[in-house]
PDB file of C-alpha atoms in Angstrom:
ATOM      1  CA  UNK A   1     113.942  69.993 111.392  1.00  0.00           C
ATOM      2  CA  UNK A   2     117.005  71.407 109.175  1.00  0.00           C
ATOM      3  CA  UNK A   3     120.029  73.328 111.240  1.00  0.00           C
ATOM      4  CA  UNK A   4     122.219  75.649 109.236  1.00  0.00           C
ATOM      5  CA  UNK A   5     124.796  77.425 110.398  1.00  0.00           C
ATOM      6  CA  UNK A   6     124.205  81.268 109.761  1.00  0.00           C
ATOM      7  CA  UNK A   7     126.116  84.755 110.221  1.00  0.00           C
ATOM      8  CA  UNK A   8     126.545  84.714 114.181  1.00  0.00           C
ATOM      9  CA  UNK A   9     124.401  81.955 115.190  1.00  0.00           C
ATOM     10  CA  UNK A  10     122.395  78.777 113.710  1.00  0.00           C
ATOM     11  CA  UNK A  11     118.805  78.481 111.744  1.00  0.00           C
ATOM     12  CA  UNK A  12     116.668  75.710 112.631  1.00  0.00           C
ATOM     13  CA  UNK A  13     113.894  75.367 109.752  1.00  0.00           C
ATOM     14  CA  UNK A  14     111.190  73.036 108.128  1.00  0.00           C
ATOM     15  CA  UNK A  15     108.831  74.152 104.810  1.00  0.00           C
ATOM     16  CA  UNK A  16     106.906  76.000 107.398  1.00  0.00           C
ATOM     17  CA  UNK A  17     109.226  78.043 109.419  1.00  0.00           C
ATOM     18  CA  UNK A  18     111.615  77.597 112.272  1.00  0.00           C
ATOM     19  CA  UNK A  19     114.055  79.698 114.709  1.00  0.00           C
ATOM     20  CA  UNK A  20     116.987  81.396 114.988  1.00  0.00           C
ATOM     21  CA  UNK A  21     119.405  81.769 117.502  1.00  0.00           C
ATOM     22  CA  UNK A  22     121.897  84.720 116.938  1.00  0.00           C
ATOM     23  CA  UNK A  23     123.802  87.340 118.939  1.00  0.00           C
ATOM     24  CA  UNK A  24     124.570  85.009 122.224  1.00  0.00           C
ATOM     25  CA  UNK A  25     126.510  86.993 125.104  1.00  0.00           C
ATOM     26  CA  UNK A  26     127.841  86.005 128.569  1.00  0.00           C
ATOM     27  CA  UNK A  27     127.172  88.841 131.095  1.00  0.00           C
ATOM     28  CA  UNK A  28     128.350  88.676 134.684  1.00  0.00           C
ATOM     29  CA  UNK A  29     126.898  90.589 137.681  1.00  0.00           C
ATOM     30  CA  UNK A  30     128.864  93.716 136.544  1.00  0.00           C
ATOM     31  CA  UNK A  31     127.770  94.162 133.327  1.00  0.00           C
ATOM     32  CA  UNK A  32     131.130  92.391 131.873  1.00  0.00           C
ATOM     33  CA  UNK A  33     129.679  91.400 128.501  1.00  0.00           C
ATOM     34  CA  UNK A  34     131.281  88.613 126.119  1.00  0.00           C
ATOM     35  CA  UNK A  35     129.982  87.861 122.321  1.00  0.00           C
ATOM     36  CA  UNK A  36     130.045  83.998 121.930  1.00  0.00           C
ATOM     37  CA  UNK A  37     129.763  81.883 119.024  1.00  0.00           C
ATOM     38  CA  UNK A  38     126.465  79.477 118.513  1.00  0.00           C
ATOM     39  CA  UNK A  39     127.565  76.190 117.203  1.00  0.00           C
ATOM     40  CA  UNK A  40     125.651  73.109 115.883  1.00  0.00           C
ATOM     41  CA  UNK A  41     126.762  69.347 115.756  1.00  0.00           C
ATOM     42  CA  UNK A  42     124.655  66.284 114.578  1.00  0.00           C
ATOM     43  CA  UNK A  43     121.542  67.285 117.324  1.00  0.00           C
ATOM     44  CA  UNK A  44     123.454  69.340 119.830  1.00  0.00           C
ATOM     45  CA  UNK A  45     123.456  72.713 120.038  1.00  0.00           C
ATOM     46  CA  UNK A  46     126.546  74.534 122.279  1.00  0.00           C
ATOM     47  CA  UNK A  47     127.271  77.889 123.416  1.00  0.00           C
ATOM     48  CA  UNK A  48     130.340  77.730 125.235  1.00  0.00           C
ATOM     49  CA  UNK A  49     131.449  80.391 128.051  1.00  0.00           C
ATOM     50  CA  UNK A  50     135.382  80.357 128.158  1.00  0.00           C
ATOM     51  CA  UNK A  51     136.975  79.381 130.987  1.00  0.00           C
ATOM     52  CA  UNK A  52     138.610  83.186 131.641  1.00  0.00           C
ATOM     53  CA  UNK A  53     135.677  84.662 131.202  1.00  0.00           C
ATOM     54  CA  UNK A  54     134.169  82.515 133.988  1.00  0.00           C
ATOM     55  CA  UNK A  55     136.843  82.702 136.347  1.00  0.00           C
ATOM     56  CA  UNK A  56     136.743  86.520 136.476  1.00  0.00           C
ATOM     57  CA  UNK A  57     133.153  87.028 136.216  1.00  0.00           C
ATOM     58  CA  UNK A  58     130.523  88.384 139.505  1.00  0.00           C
ATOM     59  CA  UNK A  59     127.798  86.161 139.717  1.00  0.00           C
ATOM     60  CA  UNK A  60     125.738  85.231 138.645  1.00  0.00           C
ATOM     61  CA  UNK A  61     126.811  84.746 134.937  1.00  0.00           C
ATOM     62  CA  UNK A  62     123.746  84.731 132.218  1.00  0.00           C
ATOM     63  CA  UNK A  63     124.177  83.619 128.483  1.00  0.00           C
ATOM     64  CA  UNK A  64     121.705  84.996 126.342  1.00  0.00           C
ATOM     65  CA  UNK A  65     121.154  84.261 123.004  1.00  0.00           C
ATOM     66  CA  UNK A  66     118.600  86.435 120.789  1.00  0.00           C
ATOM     67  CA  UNK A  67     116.054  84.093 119.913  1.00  0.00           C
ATOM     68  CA  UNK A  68     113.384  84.727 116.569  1.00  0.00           C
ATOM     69  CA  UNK A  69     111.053  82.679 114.986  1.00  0.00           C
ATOM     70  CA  UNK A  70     110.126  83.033 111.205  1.00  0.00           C
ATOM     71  CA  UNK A  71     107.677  81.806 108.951  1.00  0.00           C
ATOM     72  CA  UNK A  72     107.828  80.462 105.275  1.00  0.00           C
ATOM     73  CA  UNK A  73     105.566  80.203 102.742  1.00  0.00           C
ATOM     74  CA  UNK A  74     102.669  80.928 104.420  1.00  0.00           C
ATOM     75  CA  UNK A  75     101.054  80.766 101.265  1.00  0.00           C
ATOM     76  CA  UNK A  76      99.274  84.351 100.178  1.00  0.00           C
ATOM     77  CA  UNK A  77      99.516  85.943 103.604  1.00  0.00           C
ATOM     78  CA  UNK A  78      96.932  83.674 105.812  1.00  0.00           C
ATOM     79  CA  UNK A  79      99.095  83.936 108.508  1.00  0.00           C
ATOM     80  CA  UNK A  80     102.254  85.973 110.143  1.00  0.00           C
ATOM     81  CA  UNK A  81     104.256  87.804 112.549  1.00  0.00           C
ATOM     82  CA  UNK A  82     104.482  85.436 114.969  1.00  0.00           C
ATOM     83  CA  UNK A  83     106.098  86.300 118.361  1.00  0.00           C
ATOM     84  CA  UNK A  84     107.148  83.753 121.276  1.00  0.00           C
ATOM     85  CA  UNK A  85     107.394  84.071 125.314  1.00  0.00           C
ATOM     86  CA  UNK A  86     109.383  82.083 127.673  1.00  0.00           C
ATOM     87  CA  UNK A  87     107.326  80.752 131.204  1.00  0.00           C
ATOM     88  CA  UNK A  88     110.124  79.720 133.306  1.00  0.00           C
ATOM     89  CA  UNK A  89     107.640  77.938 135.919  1.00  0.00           C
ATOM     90  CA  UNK A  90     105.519  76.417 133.255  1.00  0.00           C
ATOM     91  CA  UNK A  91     108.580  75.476 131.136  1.00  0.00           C
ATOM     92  CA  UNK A  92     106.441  76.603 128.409  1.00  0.00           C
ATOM     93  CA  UNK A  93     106.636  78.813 125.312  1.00  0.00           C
ATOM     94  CA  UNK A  94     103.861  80.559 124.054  1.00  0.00           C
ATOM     95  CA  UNK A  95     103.757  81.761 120.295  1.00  0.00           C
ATOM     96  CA  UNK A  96     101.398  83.990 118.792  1.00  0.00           C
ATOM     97  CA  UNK A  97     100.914  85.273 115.478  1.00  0.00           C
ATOM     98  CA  UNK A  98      98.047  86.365 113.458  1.00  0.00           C
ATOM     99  CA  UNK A  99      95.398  84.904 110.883  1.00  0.00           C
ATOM    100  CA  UNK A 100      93.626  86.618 107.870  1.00  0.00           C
ATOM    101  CA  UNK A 101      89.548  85.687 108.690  1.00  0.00           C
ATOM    102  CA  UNK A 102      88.196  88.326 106.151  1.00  0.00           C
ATOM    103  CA  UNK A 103      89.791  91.344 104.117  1.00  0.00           C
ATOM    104  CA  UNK A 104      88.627  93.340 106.545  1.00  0.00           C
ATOM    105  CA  UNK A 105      89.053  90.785 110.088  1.00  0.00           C
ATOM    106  CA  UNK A 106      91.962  89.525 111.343  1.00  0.00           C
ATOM    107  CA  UNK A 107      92.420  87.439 114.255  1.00  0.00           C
ATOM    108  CA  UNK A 108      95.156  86.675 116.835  1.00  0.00           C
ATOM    109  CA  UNK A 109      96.261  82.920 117.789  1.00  0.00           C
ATOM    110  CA  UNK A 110      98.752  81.557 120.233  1.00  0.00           C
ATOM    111  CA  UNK A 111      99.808  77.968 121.040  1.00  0.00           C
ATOM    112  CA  UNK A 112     101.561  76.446 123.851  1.00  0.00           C
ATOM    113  CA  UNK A 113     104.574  74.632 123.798  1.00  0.00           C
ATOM    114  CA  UNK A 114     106.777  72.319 125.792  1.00  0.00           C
ATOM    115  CA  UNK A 115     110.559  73.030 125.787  1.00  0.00           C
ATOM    116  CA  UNK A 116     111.799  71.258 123.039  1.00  0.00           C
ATOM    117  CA  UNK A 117     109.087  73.152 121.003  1.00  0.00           C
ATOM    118  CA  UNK A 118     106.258  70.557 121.197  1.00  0.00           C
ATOM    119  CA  UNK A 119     102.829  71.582 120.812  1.00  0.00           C
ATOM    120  CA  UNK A 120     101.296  70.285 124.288  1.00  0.00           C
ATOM    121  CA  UNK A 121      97.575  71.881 123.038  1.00  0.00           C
ATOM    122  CA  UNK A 122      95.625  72.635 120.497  1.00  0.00           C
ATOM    123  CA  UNK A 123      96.067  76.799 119.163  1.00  0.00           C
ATOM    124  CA  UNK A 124      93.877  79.055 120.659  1.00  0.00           C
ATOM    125  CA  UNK A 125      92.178  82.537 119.894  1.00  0.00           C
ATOM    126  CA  UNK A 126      93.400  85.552 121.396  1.00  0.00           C
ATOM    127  CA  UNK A 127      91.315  88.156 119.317  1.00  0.00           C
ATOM    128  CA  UNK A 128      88.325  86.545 117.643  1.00  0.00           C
ATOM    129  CA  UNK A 129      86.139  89.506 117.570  1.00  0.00           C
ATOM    130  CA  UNK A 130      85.557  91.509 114.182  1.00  0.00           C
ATOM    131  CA  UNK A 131      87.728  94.405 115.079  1.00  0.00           C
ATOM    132  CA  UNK A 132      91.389  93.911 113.256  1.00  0.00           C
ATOM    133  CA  UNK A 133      93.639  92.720 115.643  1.00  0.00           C
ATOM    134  CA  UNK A 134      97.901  92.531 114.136  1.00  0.00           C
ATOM    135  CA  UNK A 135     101.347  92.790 114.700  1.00  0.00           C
ATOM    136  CA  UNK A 136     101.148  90.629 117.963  1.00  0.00           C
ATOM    137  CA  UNK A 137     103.634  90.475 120.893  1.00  0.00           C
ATOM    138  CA  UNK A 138     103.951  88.553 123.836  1.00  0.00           C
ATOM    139  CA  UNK A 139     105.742  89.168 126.908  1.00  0.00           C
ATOM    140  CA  UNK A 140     105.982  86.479 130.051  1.00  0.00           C
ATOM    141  CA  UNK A 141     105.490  87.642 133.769  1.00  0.00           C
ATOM    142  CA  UNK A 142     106.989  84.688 135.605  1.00  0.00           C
ATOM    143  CA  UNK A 143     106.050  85.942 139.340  1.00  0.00           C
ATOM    144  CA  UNK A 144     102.335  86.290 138.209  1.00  0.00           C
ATOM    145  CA  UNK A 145     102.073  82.960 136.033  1.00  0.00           C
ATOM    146  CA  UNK A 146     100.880  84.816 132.901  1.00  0.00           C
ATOM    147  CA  UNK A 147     101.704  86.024 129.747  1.00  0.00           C
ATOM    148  CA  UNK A 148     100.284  89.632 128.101  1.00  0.00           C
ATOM    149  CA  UNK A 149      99.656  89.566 124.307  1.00  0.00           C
ATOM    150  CA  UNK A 150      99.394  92.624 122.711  1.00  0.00           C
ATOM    151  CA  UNK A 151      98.461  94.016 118.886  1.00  0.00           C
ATOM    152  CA  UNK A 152      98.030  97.069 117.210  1.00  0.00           C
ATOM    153  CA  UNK A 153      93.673  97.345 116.331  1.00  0.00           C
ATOM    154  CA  UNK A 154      91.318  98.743 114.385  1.00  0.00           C
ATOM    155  CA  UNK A 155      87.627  98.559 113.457  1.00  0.00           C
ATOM    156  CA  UNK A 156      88.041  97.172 110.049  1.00  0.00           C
ATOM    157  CA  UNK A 157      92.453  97.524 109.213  1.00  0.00           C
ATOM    158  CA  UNK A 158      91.594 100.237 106.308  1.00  0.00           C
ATOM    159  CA  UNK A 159      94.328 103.496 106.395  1.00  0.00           C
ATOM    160  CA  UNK A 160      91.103 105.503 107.253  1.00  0.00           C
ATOM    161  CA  UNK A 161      90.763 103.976 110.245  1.00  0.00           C
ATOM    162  CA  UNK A 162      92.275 104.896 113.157  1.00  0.00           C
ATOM    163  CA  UNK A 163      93.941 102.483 115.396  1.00  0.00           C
ATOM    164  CA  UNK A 164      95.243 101.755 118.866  1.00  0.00           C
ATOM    165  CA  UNK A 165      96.722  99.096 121.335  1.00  0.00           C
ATOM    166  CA  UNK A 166      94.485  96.464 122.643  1.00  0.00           C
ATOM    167  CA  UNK A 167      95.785  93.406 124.891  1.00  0.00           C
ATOM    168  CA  UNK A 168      95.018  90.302 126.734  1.00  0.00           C
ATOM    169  CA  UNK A 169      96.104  88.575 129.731  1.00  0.00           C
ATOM    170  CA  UNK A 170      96.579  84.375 128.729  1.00  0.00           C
ATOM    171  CA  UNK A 171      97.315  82.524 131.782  1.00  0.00           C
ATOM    172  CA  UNK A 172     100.608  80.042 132.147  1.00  0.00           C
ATOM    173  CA  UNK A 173      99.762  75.846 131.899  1.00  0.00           C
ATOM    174  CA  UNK A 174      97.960  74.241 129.927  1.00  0.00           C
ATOM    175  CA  UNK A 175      94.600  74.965 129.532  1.00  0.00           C
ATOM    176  CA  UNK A 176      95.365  78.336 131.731  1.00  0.00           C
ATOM    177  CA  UNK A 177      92.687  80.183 129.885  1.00  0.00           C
ATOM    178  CA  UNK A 178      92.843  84.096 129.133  1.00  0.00           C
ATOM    179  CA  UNK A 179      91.449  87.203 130.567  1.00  0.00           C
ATOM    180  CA  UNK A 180      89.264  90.057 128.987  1.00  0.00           C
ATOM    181  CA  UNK A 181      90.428  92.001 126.271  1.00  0.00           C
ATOM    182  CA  UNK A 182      91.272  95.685 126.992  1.00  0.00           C
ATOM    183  CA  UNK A 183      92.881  99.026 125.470  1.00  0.00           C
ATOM    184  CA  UNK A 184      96.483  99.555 126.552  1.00  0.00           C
ATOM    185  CA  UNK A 185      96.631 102.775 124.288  1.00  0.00           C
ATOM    186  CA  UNK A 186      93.595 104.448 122.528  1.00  0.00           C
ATOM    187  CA  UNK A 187      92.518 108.082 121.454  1.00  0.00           C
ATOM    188  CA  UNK A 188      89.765 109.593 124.224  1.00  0.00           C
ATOM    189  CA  UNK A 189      90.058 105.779 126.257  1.00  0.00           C
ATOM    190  CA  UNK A 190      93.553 105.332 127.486  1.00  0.00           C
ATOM    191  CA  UNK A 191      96.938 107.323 127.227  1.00  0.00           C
ATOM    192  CA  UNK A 192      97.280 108.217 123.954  1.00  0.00           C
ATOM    193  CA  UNK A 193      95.780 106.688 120.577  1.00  0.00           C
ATOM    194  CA  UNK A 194      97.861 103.961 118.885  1.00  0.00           C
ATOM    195  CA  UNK A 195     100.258 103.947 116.196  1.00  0.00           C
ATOM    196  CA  UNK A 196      98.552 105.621 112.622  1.00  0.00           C
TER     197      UNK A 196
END
């Protein structure tokens, strides 16, 4: 894994992909907000909260970085858009992204990993149907121990077709299995139909 140091924060990449970390801020218990810079050394990464800043800040103090994965050379659009989640009890990522099955099928995966970014199973399916399942998110709900993956859907991803929101609860650990899929936003089922 290659680190490069970027416009407000560091790259980590290989030939497949890697993450960014950009945009860090300290914020105290008042909303006191500080932009800090993201360096890199040898293996080390450091954001570093000065001392003024701490001294003056209302706990508690959170630094939070903006973190994004990307892909490369995913060689004639296979794969893509992937999306990771954070499972403070777990200590667990999970990433998602989605996989061309057909011209007309496209399926959502997700993987688990430890905190250093360690695969600790194989990937999994989160859409395997034949509907077109893309553009996935993930979101972690630490109190409940799961994640919820979401993806825009339709029956076959043609412009004719319309399309809506579809989801699916995936469970923290490893192993943690996933619930039923179901409509978060569609036209005559739910709220209102999904993005055209």
């Amino acid at each position: 894994l290659r680190a490069a140091v970027e416009d407000q924060g560091v790259r980590f990449e290989n030939e497949r992909g890697g993450l960014r970390y950009l945009h860090a801020i300290a914020i105290d218990a008042l909303g006191r907000r500080l932009a800090l810079p993201i360096e890199v050394a040898a293996d080390t990464l450091s954001i570093t909260v000065p001392a003024s800043f701490v001294a003056e800040a209302v706990f508690p103090l959170v630094v939070d970085p903006v973190i994004s994965t990307f892909v490369i050379d995913v060689g004639a659009d296979a794969e893509g858009s992937p999306d990771l989640a954070w499972d403070e009890t777990s200590q667990q990522w999970l990433v998602t992204w989605w996989r061309q099955f057909s011209a007309t099928d496209m399926d959502i995966w997700a993987v688990r990993l430890d905190a250093a970014m360690n695969p600790v199973e194989y990937p999994f399916t989160v859409d395997y149907t034949s509907d077109y399942w893309h553009m996935p998110k993930v979101a972690n709900l630490n109190d409940a121990n799961h994640y919820l993956v979401v993806a825009q859907v339709s029956v076959d991803g043609t412009a004719a077709e319309p399309t809506w929101i579809g989801g699916r609860i995936v469970y923290t650990g490893t192993g943690g299995g996933s619930g039923a899929q179901f409509d978060i936003e569609r036209d005559g089922v739910v709220g209102l139909r999904g993005r055209d």
